[in-house]
mmCIF file of C-alpha atoms in Angstrom:
data_model
loop_
_atom_site.group_PDB
_atom_site.id
_atom_site.type_symbol
_atom_site.label_atom_id
_atom_site.label_comp_id
_atom_site.label_asym_id
_atom_site.label_seq_id
_atom_site.Cartn_x
_atom_site.Cartn_y
_atom_site.Cartn_z
ATOM 1 C CA UNK A 1 2.981 -22.351 -8.630
ATOM 2 C CA UNK A 2 1.657 -19.416 -10.820
ATOM 3 C CA UNK A 3 2.338 -15.824 -10.355
ATOM 4 C CA UNK A 4 -1.040 -13.988 -10.076
ATOM 5 C CA UNK A 5 -0.929 -10.858 -12.605
ATOM 6 C CA UNK A 6 -1.955 -7.113 -12.171
ATOM 7 C CA UNK A 7 -4.497 -6.945 -13.431
ATOM 8 C CA UNK A 8 -5.687 -9.976 -11.481
ATOM 9 C CA UNK A 9 -4.316 -7.687 -8.505
ATOM 10 C CA UNK A 10 -6.210 -5.499 -9.111
ATOM 11 C CA UNK A 11 -9.393 -7.403 -8.892
ATOM 12 C CA UNK A 12 -8.327 -8.089 -5.239
ATOM 13 C CA UNK A 13 -12.481 -5.699 -4.379
ATOM 14 C CA UNK A 14 -14.646 -8.185 -6.804
ATOM 15 C CA UNK A 15 -13.341 -11.631 -4.783
ATOM 16 C CA UNK A 16 -14.798 -13.189 -2.312
ATOM 17 C CA UNK A 17 -12.934 -15.827 1.132
ATOM 18 C CA UNK A 18 -15.622 -18.759 0.097
ATOM 19 C CA UNK A 19 -14.995 -18.148 -4.058
ATOM 20 C CA UNK A 20 -10.768 -18.346 -3.095
ATOM 21 C CA UNK A 21 -9.983 -20.660 -0.400
ATOM 22 C CA UNK A 22 -11.048 -23.466 -2.027
ATOM 23 C CA UNK A 23 -8.024 -22.413 -3.982
ATOM 24 C CA UNK A 24 -5.540 -22.686 -0.954
ATOM 25 C CA UNK A 25 -3.785 -25.389 -0.438
ATOM 26 C CA UNK A 26 -4.823 -26.850 2.990
ATOM 27 C CA UNK A 27 -1.744 -26.323 5.712
ATOM 28 C CA UNK A 28 -1.436 -22.780 4.213
ATOM 29 C CA UNK A 29 -5.942 -21.902 4.567
ATOM 30 C CA UNK A 30 -5.672 -23.702 8.201
ATOM 31 C CA UNK A 31 -2.360 -21.686 8.999
ATOM 32 C CA UNK A 32 -5.299 -18.566 7.479
ATOM 33 C CA UNK A 33 -7.476 -19.244 9.885
ATOM 34 C CA UNK A 34 -6.454 -20.356 12.957
ATOM 35 C CA UNK A 35 -5.649 -16.463 13.230
ATOM 36 C CA UNK A 36 -9.202 -14.947 11.771
ATOM 37 C CA UNK A 37 -10.410 -17.425 14.947
ATOM 38 C CA UNK A 38 -8.352 -16.581 17.412
ATOM 39 C CA UNK A 39 -8.135 -12.929 16.121
ATOM 40 C CA UNK A 40 -4.233 -13.974 17.050
ATOM 41 C CA UNK A 41 -1.347 -13.790 15.202
ATOM 42 C CA UNK A 42 0.917 -15.430 18.288
ATOM 43 C CA UNK A 43 -0.399 -18.254 16.734
ATOM 44 C CA UNK A 44 1.511 -19.013 13.279
ATOM 45 C CA UNK A 45 4.611 -20.526 13.630
ATOM 46 C CA UNK A 46 8.261 -18.926 12.397
ATOM 47 C CA UNK A 47 7.349 -21.888 8.606
ATOM 48 C CA UNK A 48 3.285 -20.622 8.631
ATOM 49 C CA UNK A 49 4.763 -16.957 8.610
ATOM 50 C CA UNK A 50 7.273 -17.110 5.415
ATOM 51 C CA UNK A 51 5.012 -19.541 3.917
ATOM 52 C CA UNK A 52 2.486 -16.590 4.159
ATOM 53 C CA UNK A 53 5.762 -14.193 3.094
ATOM 54 C CA UNK A 54 5.798 -16.806 -0.340
ATOM 55 C CA UNK A 55 2.186 -16.709 -1.320
ATOM 56 C CA UNK A 56 1.977 -16.696 -4.920
ATOM 57 C CA UNK A 57 -1.160 -17.850 -7.162
ATOM 58 C CA UNK A 58 -4.428 -18.939 -5.169
ATOM 59 C CA UNK A 59 -2.210 -18.635 -2.161
ATOM 60 C CA UNK A 60 -1.680 -15.248 -1.955
ATOM 61 C CA UNK A 61 -4.861 -14.041 -3.660
ATOM 62 C CA UNK A 62 -5.880 -15.978 -0.315
ATOM 63 C CA UNK A 63 -4.225 -13.738 1.703
ATOM 64 C CA UNK A 64 -4.776 -11.418 0.093
ATOM 65 C CA UNK A 65 -8.505 -12.171 0.756
ATOM 66 C CA UNK A 66 -8.605 -12.584 4.188
ATOM 67 C CA UNK A 67 -6.486 -10.125 5.522
ATOM 68 C CA UNK A 68 -8.871 -7.603 4.868
ATOM 69 C CA UNK A 69 -12.052 -9.514 6.344
ATOM 70 C CA UNK A 70 -8.986 -9.602 9.180
ATOM 71 C CA UNK A 71 -8.882 -6.084 9.720
ATOM 72 C CA UNK A 72 -12.443 -6.135 9.626
ATOM 73 C CA UNK A 73 -13.211 -7.429 12.480
ATOM 74 C CA UNK A 74 -9.958 -6.168 14.560
ATOM 75 C CA UNK A 75 -10.130 -2.437 13.308
ATOM 76 C CA UNK A 76 -13.066 -2.296 11.728
ATOM 77 C CA UNK A 77 -14.524 -0.738 8.275
ATOM 78 C CA UNK A 78 -13.006 2.654 9.807
ATOM 79 C CA UNK A 79 -9.912 4.174 8.514
ATOM 80 C CA UNK A 80 -7.968 7.224 10.529
ATOM 81 C CA UNK A 81 -4.745 10.171 9.238
ATOM 82 C CA UNK A 82 -3.992 12.937 11.145
ATOM 83 C CA UNK A 83 -3.677 15.788 9.743
ATOM 84 C CA UNK A 84 0.173 16.831 9.708
ATOM 85 C CA UNK A 85 2.988 18.627 8.976
ATOM 86 C CA UNK A 86 6.336 17.430 7.011
ATOM 87 C CA UNK A 87 9.686 19.406 8.663
ATOM 88 C CA UNK A 88 12.958 18.393 7.227
ATOM 89 C CA UNK A 89 15.018 21.647 8.885
ATOM 90 C CA UNK A 90 17.958 20.832 7.517
ATOM 91 C CA UNK A 91 18.905 18.357 4.283
ATOM 92 C CA UNK A 92 22.745 17.814 5.301
ATOM 93 C CA UNK A 93 23.579 14.630 6.695
ATOM 94 C CA UNK A 94 26.725 12.743 6.783
ATOM 95 C CA UNK A 95 25.654 9.440 6.996
ATOM 96 C CA UNK A 96 25.005 8.484 3.285
ATOM 97 C CA UNK A 97 22.753 5.913 2.780
ATOM 98 C CA UNK A 98 22.465 4.130 -0.423
ATOM 99 C CA UNK A 99 18.692 4.558 -0.505
ATOM 100 C CA UNK A 100 17.917 7.601 0.339
ATOM 101 C CA UNK A 101 17.752 11.102 -2.585
ATOM 102 C CA UNK A 102 17.349 13.885 -0.297
ATOM 103 C CA UNK A 103 20.654 13.940 2.075
ATOM 104 C CA UNK A 104 23.249 16.666 0.596
ATOM 105 C CA UNK A 105 26.971 17.342 1.155
ATOM 106 C CA UNK A 106 27.872 20.543 3.361
ATOM 107 C CA UNK A 107 29.348 22.506 0.374
ATOM 108 C CA UNK A 108 26.251 21.785 -2.172
ATOM 109 C CA UNK A 109 24.363 24.580 -3.725
ATOM 110 C CA UNK A 110 20.756 23.210 -2.128
ATOM 111 C CA UNK A 111 21.738 22.767 1.279
ATOM 112 C CA UNK A 112 20.081 24.097 4.242
ATOM 113 C CA UNK A 113 19.301 24.277 7.963
ATOM 114 C CA UNK A 114 16.241 25.631 10.771
ATOM 115 C CA UNK A 115 17.311 27.201 13.724
ATOM 116 C CA UNK A 116 15.235 26.194 16.262
ATOM 117 C CA UNK A 117 12.955 29.548 15.908
ATOM 118 C CA UNK A 118 12.177 28.419 12.502
ATOM 119 C CA UNK A 119 11.325 24.769 12.694
ATOM 120 C CA UNK A 120 8.355 26.430 15.623
ATOM 121 C CA UNK A 121 7.415 29.355 12.264
ATOM 122 C CA UNK A 122 6.471 26.082 10.280
ATOM 123 C CA UNK A 123 4.947 24.550 13.388
ATOM 124 C CA UNK A 124 2.669 27.802 13.890
ATOM 125 C CA UNK A 125 2.089 27.638 10.002
ATOM 126 C CA UNK A 126 0.688 23.728 9.974
ATOM 127 C CA UNK A 127 -1.565 25.045 13.179
ATOM 128 C CA UNK A 128 -3.584 27.647 11.376
ATOM 129 C CA UNK A 129 -3.780 25.287 8.264
ATOM 130 C CA UNK A 130 -5.471 22.518 10.700
ATOM 131 C CA UNK A 131 -3.019 20.547 11.411
ATOM 132 C CA UNK A 132 -2.412 18.498 15.143
ATOM 133 C CA UNK A 133 1.010 16.812 15.123
ATOM 134 C CA UNK A 134 4.393 18.247 13.597
ATOM 135 C CA UNK A 135 6.274 15.291 12.207
ATOM 136 C CA UNK A 136 9.934 16.950 12.434
ATOM 137 C CA UNK A 137 13.499 14.994 10.922
ATOM 138 C CA UNK A 138 16.314 16.304 9.544
ATOM 139 C CA UNK A 139 19.796 14.559 8.271
ATOM 140 C CA UNK A 140 22.933 14.762 10.908
ATOM 141 C CA UNK A 141 24.810 17.498 9.504
ATOM 142 C CA UNK A 142 28.432 17.388 11.177
ATOM 143 C CA UNK A 143 28.715 20.547 14.225
ATOM 144 C CA UNK A 144 25.291 19.646 15.108
ATOM 145 C CA UNK A 145 24.576 22.276 18.294
ATOM 146 C CA UNK A 146 24.515 19.618 21.860
ATOM 147 C CA UNK A 147 20.680 19.985 22.309
ATOM 148 C CA UNK A 148 19.710 21.146 18.580
ATOM 149 C CA UNK A 149 16.450 18.195 19.260
ATOM 150 C CA UNK A 150 15.457 19.406 23.117
ATOM 151 C CA UNK A 151 16.206 22.556 21.195
ATOM 152 C CA UNK A 152 13.689 22.755 18.723
ATOM 153 C CA UNK A 153 11.073 20.969 20.868
ATOM 154 C CA UNK A 154 10.935 23.728 23.422
ATOM 155 C CA UNK A 155 10.690 26.563 20.232
ATOM 156 C CA UNK A 156 8.085 24.509 18.757
ATOM 157 C CA UNK A 157 5.782 23.831 22.561
ATOM 158 C CA UNK A 158 6.611 27.608 23.063
ATOM 159 C CA UNK A 159 5.142 28.545 20.463
ATOM 160 C CA UNK A 160 1.837 26.424 18.862
ATOM 161 C CA UNK A 161 1.252 23.954 23.330
ATOM 162 C CA UNK A 162 -1.637 21.867 21.401
ATOM 163 C CA UNK A 163 0.778 21.085 19.067
ATOM 164 C CA UNK A 164 1.381 16.417 19.087
ATOM 165 C CA UNK A 165 5.702 16.599 17.853
ATOM 166 C CA UNK A 166 6.221 13.304 16.809
ATOM 167 C CA UNK A 167 10.200 13.417 16.041
ATOM 168 C CA UNK A 168 13.484 12.385 15.682
ATOM 169 C CA UNK A 169 14.513 9.169 14.475
ATOM 170 C CA UNK A 170 16.044 6.006 16.484
ATOM 171 C CA UNK A 171 19.300 7.732 14.283
ATOM 172 C CA UNK A 172 18.715 11.093 15.882
ATOM 173 C CA UNK A 173 18.304 9.522 18.805
ATOM 174 C CA UNK A 174 21.795 8.448 18.909
ATOM 175 C CA UNK A 175 23.905 11.387 16.980
ATOM 176 C CA UNK A 176 21.854 13.724 20.199
ATOM 177 C CA UNK A 177 23.226 10.971 23.058
ATOM 178 C CA UNK A 178 27.129 11.528 20.869
ATOM 179 C CA UNK A 179 27.160 15.255 21.274
ATOM 180 C CA UNK A 180 25.491 15.301 25.113
ATOM 181 C CA UNK A 181 27.614 12.245 26.507
ATOM 182 C CA UNK A 182 23.916 11.194 28.312
ATOM 183 C CA UNK A 183 22.875 8.689 28.542
ATOM 184 C CA UNK A 184 20.304 6.856 26.605
ATOM 185 C CA UNK A 185 16.955 6.493 28.856
ATOM 186 C CA UNK A 186 18.747 10.941 30.393
ATOM 187 C CA UNK A 187 18.693 11.945 27.008
ATOM 188 C CA UNK A 188 15.172 10.002 26.316
ATOM 189 C CA UNK A 189 13.610 11.655 29.379
ATOM 190 C CA UNK A 190 14.600 14.552 29.365
ATOM 191 C CA UNK A 191 13.424 15.100 25.094
ATOM 192 C CA UNK A 192 10.079 14.314 27.037
ATOM 193 C CA UNK A 193 9.965 16.715 29.214
ATOM 194 C CA UNK A 194 10.321 19.720 26.993
ATOM 195 C CA UNK A 195 7.589 17.970 24.853
ATOM 196 C CA UNK A 196 8.036 15.479 22.445
ATOM 197 C CA UNK A 197 4.924 13.385 22.243
ATOM 198 C CA UNK A 198 6.432 10.519 20.104
ATOM 199 C CA UNK A 199 9.020 8.919 18.669
ATOM 200 C CA UNK A 200 9.327 8.166 14.244
ATOM 201 C CA UNK A 201 10.113 4.019 14.316
ATOM 202 C CA UNK A 202 11.991 5.195 10.686
ATOM 203 C CA UNK A 203 15.596 4.214 10.364
ATOM 204 C CA UNK A 204 14.707 1.094 11.277
ATOM 205 C CA UNK A 205 14.724 -0.412 7.325
ATOM 206 C CA UNK A 206 15.502 -4.059 7.526
ATOM 207 C CA UNK A 207 16.493 -4.887 10.903
ATOM 208 C CA UNK A 208 19.481 -7.328 9.780
ATOM 209 C CA UNK A 209 22.944 -6.491 9.713
ATOM 210 C CA UNK A 210 23.710 -8.057 6.311
ATOM 211 C CA UNK A 211 21.827 -6.096 4.585
ATOM 212 C CA UNK A 212 22.253 -2.542 6.093
ATOM 213 C CA UNK A 213 26.107 -2.359 5.958
ATOM 214 C CA UNK A 214 24.617 -2.823 1.850
ATOM 215 C CA UNK A 215 22.585 0.200 2.426
ATOM 216 C CA UNK A 216 24.254 2.505 4.939
ATOM 217 C CA UNK A 217 27.756 0.138 6.675
ATOM 218 C CA UNK A 218 26.848 3.940 8.910
ATOM 219 C CA UNK A 219 23.646 3.634 10.589
ATOM 220 C CA UNK A 220 22.940 2.942 13.925
ATOM 221 C CA UNK A 221 22.425 -1.637 14.703
ATOM 222 C CA UNK A 222 19.852 -3.326 14.414
ATOM 223 C CA UNK A 223 20.954 -3.316 18.180
ATOM 224 C CA UNK A 224 21.064 0.009 19.011
ATOM 225 C CA UNK A 225 17.695 0.594 16.836
ATOM 226 C CA UNK A 226 15.903 -2.431 19.491
ATOM 227 C CA UNK A 227 17.774 -0.798 22.196
ATOM 228 C CA UNK A 228 16.415 2.880 21.550
ATOM 229 C CA UNK A 229 12.874 2.404 20.835
ATOM 230 C CA UNK A 230 12.690 0.094 24.473
ATOM 231 C CA UNK A 231 13.647 2.461 25.656
ATOM 232 C CA UNK A 232 11.553 5.117 24.830
ATOM 233 C CA UNK A 233 9.089 2.909 25.163
ATOM 234 C CA UNK A 234 9.635 2.063 29.035
ATOM 235 C CA UNK A 235 9.723 5.911 29.413
ATOM 236 C CA UNK A 236 6.525 5.955 27.892
ATOM 237 C CA UNK A 237 7.491 7.205 25.140
ATOM 238 C CA UNK A 238 4.680 5.056 22.079
ATOM 239 C CA UNK A 239 6.918 4.839 18.999
ATOM 240 C CA UNK A 240 5.943 3.927 15.242
ATOM 241 C CA UNK A 241 7.187 0.806 13.365
ATOM 242 C CA UNK A 242 8.509 0.038 10.745
ATOM 243 C CA UNK A 243 10.532 -2.217 8.285
ATOM 244 C CA UNK A 244 12.045 -1.141 4.082
ATOM 245 C CA UNK A 245 10.661 -3.690 1.017
ATOM 246 C CA UNK A 246 11.774 -3.460 -2.531
ATOM 247 C CA UNK A 247 14.827 -3.235 -2.813
ATOM 248 C CA UNK A 248 17.343 -6.247 -1.534
ATOM 249 C CA UNK A 249 15.281 -7.764 1.062
ATOM 250 C CA UNK A 250 13.849 -10.973 0.848
ATOM 251 C CA UNK A 251 10.579 -12.301 1.951
ATOM 252 C CA UNK A 252 11.796 -13.627 4.982
ATOM 253 C CA UNK A 253 13.739 -10.695 6.313
ATOM 254 C CA UNK A 254 10.073 -9.152 6.612
ATOM 255 C CA UNK A 255 8.949 -12.311 9.000
ATOM 256 C CA UNK A 256 12.275 -11.691 10.941
ATOM 257 C CA UNK A 257 11.058 -8.184 11.905
ATOM 258 C CA UNK A 258 7.661 -8.831 12.143
ATOM 259 C CA UNK A 259 8.536 -11.360 14.792
ATOM 260 C CA UNK A 260 10.639 -9.327 15.672
ATOM 261 C CA UNK A 261 8.548 -5.874 16.327
ATOM 262 C CA UNK A 262 5.692 -8.517 17.811
ATOM 263 C CA UNK A 263 8.150 -9.455 20.674
ATOM 264 C CA UNK A 264 8.972 -6.336 21.786
ATOM 265 C CA UNK A 265 5.375 -5.104 21.559
ATOM 266 C CA UNK A 266 4.681 -8.784 23.792
ATOM 267 C CA UNK A 267 7.681 -6.845 25.901
ATOM 268 C CA UNK A 268 6.160 -3.235 26.171
ATOM 269 C CA UNK A 269 3.416 -2.502 24.648
ATOM 270 C CA UNK A 270 3.912 1.001 23.111
ATOM 271 C CA UNK A 271 4.003 0.932 18.846
ATOM 272 C CA UNK A 272 0.873 2.648 17.927
ATOM 273 C CA UNK A 273 1.409 1.184 14.601
ATOM 274 C CA UNK A 274 3.070 -1.081 11.631
ATOM 275 C CA UNK A 275 4.714 1.209 8.704
ATOM 276 C CA UNK A 276 5.084 -0.188 5.567
ATOM 277 C CA UNK A 277 7.726 1.469 3.234
ATOM 278 C CA UNK A 278 7.906 1.488 -0.623
ATOM 279 C CA UNK A 279 11.191 1.298 -1.843
ATOM 280 C CA UNK A 280 11.102 4.203 -4.037
ATOM 281 C CA UNK A 281 14.086 3.578 -6.235
ATOM 282 C CA UNK A 282 14.321 6.174 -9.247
ATOM 283 C CA UNK A 283 17.499 7.935 -8.084
ATOM 284 C CA UNK A 284 19.011 6.338 -5.448
ATOM 285 C CA UNK A 285 22.505 4.839 -5.302
ATOM 286 C CA UNK A 286 21.805 1.661 -4.164
ATOM 287 C CA UNK A 287 19.965 1.333 -7.764
ATOM 288 C CA UNK A 288 22.127 3.173 -9.860
ATOM 289 C CA UNK A 289 25.004 1.463 -8.109
ATOM 290 C CA UNK A 290 23.335 -2.469 -9.230
ATOM 291 C CA UNK A 291 22.549 -2.730 -6.299
ATOM 292 C CA UNK A 292 19.450 -2.366 -5.482
ATOM 293 C CA UNK A 293 15.682 -4.158 -7.879
ATOM 294 C CA UNK A 294 13.560 -1.252 -9.229
ATOM 295 C CA UNK A 295 11.642 -1.020 -6.402
ATOM 296 C CA UNK A 296 8.178 -3.276 -5.158
ATOM 297 C CA UNK A 297 6.059 -4.861 -7.905
ATOM 298 C CA UNK A 298 2.115 -4.229 -7.116
ATOM 299 C CA UNK A 299 2.472 -8.037 -5.317
ATOM 300 C CA UNK A 300 5.949 -7.210 -2.863
ATOM 301 C CA UNK A 301 3.711 -3.645 -2.165
ATOM 302 C CA UNK A 302 0.107 -5.872 -1.197
ATOM 303 C CA UNK A 303 1.548 -8.595 0.667
ATOM 304 C CA UNK A 304 3.204 -6.340 3.084
ATOM 305 C CA UNK A 305 0.236 -4.880 4.484
ATOM 306 C CA UNK A 306 -1.684 -8.717 4.251
ATOM 307 C CA UNK A 307 1.381 -10.587 6.096
ATOM 308 C CA UNK A 308 1.645 -7.747 8.897
ATOM 309 C CA UNK A 309 -1.993 -7.577 9.617
ATOM 310 C CA UNK A 310 -1.319 -11.402 10.562
ATOM 311 C CA UNK A 311 1.881 -11.888 12.016
ATOM 312 C CA UNK A 312 1.214 -8.994 14.024
ATOM 313 C CA UNK A 313 -2.544 -9.328 14.953
ATOM 314 C CA UNK A 314 -3.225 -9.409 18.313
ATOM 315 C CA UNK A 315 -0.184 -7.365 18.945
ATOM 316 C CA UNK A 316 0.057 -4.141 16.442
ATOM 317 C CA UNK A 317 -3.398 -3.417 15.771
ATOM 318 C CA UNK A 318 -2.703 0.266 13.509
ATOM 319 C CA UNK A 319 -1.094 -0.977 9.748
ATOM 320 C CA UNK A 320 -0.789 2.008 7.302
ATOM 321 C CA UNK A 321 -0.350 2.714 3.742
ATOM 322 C CA UNK A 322 2.318 5.162 2.903
ATOM 323 C CA UNK A 323 0.597 6.761 0.962
ATOM 324 C CA UNK A 324 3.095 9.765 -0.563
ATOM 325 C CA UNK A 325 5.371 6.381 -2.014
ATOM 326 C CA UNK A 326 2.430 4.581 -4.023
ATOM 327 C CA UNK A 327 -0.724 6.295 -5.916
ATOM 328 C CA UNK A 328 -4.137 6.646 -5.025
ATOM 329 C CA UNK A 329 -5.569 3.600 -6.620
ATOM 330 C CA UNK A 330 -2.026 1.501 -4.425
ATOM 331 C CA UNK A 331 -3.137 2.645 -2.017
ATOM 332 C CA UNK A 332 -6.200 2.292 -1.620
ATOM 333 C CA UNK A 333 -5.750 -1.456 -2.665
ATOM 334 C CA UNK A 334 -3.273 -1.697 -0.576
ATOM 335 C CA UNK A 335 -6.513 -0.495 2.519
ATOM 336 C CA UNK A 336 -8.435 -3.766 0.994
ATOM 337 C CA UNK A 337 -5.488 -6.021 1.440
ATOM 338 C CA UNK A 338 -5.709 -5.751 5.274
ATOM 339 C CA UNK A 339 -4.227 -2.246 6.462
ATOM 340 C CA UNK A 340 -7.327 0.378 7.814
ATOM 341 C CA UNK A 341 -5.340 3.672 8.376
ATOM 342 C CA UNK A 342 -4.011 6.053 5.411
ATOM 343 C CA UNK A 343 -1.672 8.000 7.899
ATOM 344 C CA UNK A 344 -1.329 11.867 6.966
ATOM 345 C CA UNK A 345 -1.580 14.673 5.200
ATOM 346 C CA UNK A 346 1.765 15.721 5.016
ATOM 347 C CA UNK A 347 2.757 19.385 4.138
ATOM 348 C CA UNK A 348 5.435 19.270 2.776
ATOM 349 C CA UNK A 349 7.308 16.141 2.540
ATOM 350 C CA UNK A 350 11.081 16.108 0.577
ATOM 351 C CA UNK A 351 11.915 13.304 2.158
ATOM 352 C CA UNK A 352 10.475 10.294 -0.350
ATOM 353 C CA UNK A 353 10.209 13.060 -3.243
ATOM 354 C CA UNK A 354 13.579 13.466 -3.579
ATOM 355 C CA UNK A 355 13.930 10.185 -4.126
ATOM 356 C CA UNK A 356 11.574 9.970 -7.900
ATOM 357 C CA UNK A 357 8.164 9.681 -5.752
ATOM 358 C CA UNK A 358 5.213 11.264 -8.290
ATOM 359 C CA UNK A 359 2.040 10.975 -5.131
ATOM 360 C CA UNK A 360 2.957 14.219 -4.653
ATOM 361 C CA UNK A 361 3.835 16.412 -1.519
ATOM 362 C CA UNK A 362 0.191 16.512 0.662
ATOM 363 C CA UNK A 363 -2.681 14.969 0.350
ATOM 364 C CA UNK A 364 -6.150 17.294 2.783
ATOM 365 C CA UNK A 365 -7.926 15.982 4.757
ATOM 366 C CA UNK A 366 -10.926 16.581 1.361
ATOM 367 C CA UNK A 367 -8.734 14.749 -0.641
ATOM 368 C CA UNK A 368 -8.118 12.025 1.889
ATOM 369 C CA UNK A 369 -12.069 11.012 2.693
ATOM 370 C CA UNK A 370 -13.512 10.653 -1.191
ATOM 371 C CA UNK A 371 -10.519 8.261 -1.534
ATOM 372 C CA UNK A 372 -11.720 6.092 1.797
ATOM 373 C CA UNK A 373 -15.890 6.300 0.961
ATOM 374 C CA UNK A 374 -14.992 4.964 -2.631
ATOM 375 C CA UNK A 375 -13.724 1.727 -1.273
ATOM 376 C CA UNK A 376 -17.201 1.612 1.611
ATOM 377 C CA UNK A 377 -15.053 3.081 4.506
ATOM 378 C CA UNK A 378 -15.538 5.312 6.800
ATOM 379 C CA UNK A 379 -12.543 8.318 7.394
ATOM 380 C CA UNK A 380 -11.597 9.780 10.745
#
C-alpha cells in the first residue's frame, strides 16, 4: 500500500467521495459505508477499527473524505468554540511525566504557586474579557493543603458566580483523595457542590499501562482513570475524553482507547467530547532520551480525527481539534477530516507552549471566526 504525500493530504478539501470511493479496498469501503448509513460506529468490529487505524494510500484518502461527510450528517455545518481562560495554578510537580516540559522541581528558579484568591482574580479578568469558562489545572506539589481544590472552586464562584469551572484532571482528583482521605464519590460530590462544572478527561495519554509506565511511571493507572471518570459521570459531573498521539503508541493503542471510551459512554453518557492531543516533542525528556518519535505526521493528525469520527459515531459526537498543538492550516484540515469543535480561546495557555508548541497562547473569537468561515462552516 502506497503512502500518501503531504501534498495529497493538504488537497483533502478538493477531493470528492465519488472519485475516491472506487479506488478503496472493497472490505474497507464496506465498513465505512455501513457507518455512514447507520451513523453509528457500534457496527464496526475491532478488526475493522484496526483496518481504519492502519489506512494508507487510497484507503486513507477515502477515510478522510468520508469522515467529513459523516461529520456533516451527525454534527452539521456548525463549528463550536468556547471563550475561556486557562489557569495553571502552579508549575511545581513531583510526578515527573517524560512528555511534559511544563513542570518544575520545587527548588527551580522559575516556580510559582497561586493561592485560591489569586486564581479567582484571574477568573474575574477572564470574565471581563468575555470568557464564560475557566479551565483550571496545575502541577502536583508536595505539601498542598488538603482542601486546596475545593477552596479554589469556592473562591472563583464567590468572585464570578456565572463562570463555568472546568477543572482538575483525574490525576488531580486522585491526589485530592490521598490528601483528604475521603472516598472518591464523596470527594467528587464535595467538589460538585462547591462549583465544579465539568472535569477534563486529561491525564489519559494512552490508556495502556505498559505505555503509561514509559510515559510516566508515577501517574495513575488505566483502571484508576476509568474509575474517576465513571464515578464523576455517576455524580452528574460530565467530562471530556482525550488521547495523546505521536509518541511511542501504535494505531492499535488508538483503537483500544477509542473502544474503551465508547464503552464508558455507552454505560454513562457522561462524555461531552473527544479531543485528540498531538504530542509536542521539542522540549521533552521522552524525545531527548530517544524514547519517542518526533511528534505526529500530517497523516496521523488527520487520521486520528477521522478514525474517532467513525469509531465514536453515535456515542461521542463532538470531535474537537486542539488548535494550540496545531497551526491554523492544520487545524482547518482536521476540521475537514471529521472534527466539528474548535475548543477554547485559551487565554494564557502554558503547557503546550512549554513543550515547544508555536500556535500561541490565545486565539480570540475574532480570529476563530474567519478560520471557520474560510472552510465554509458556521462559527458558533
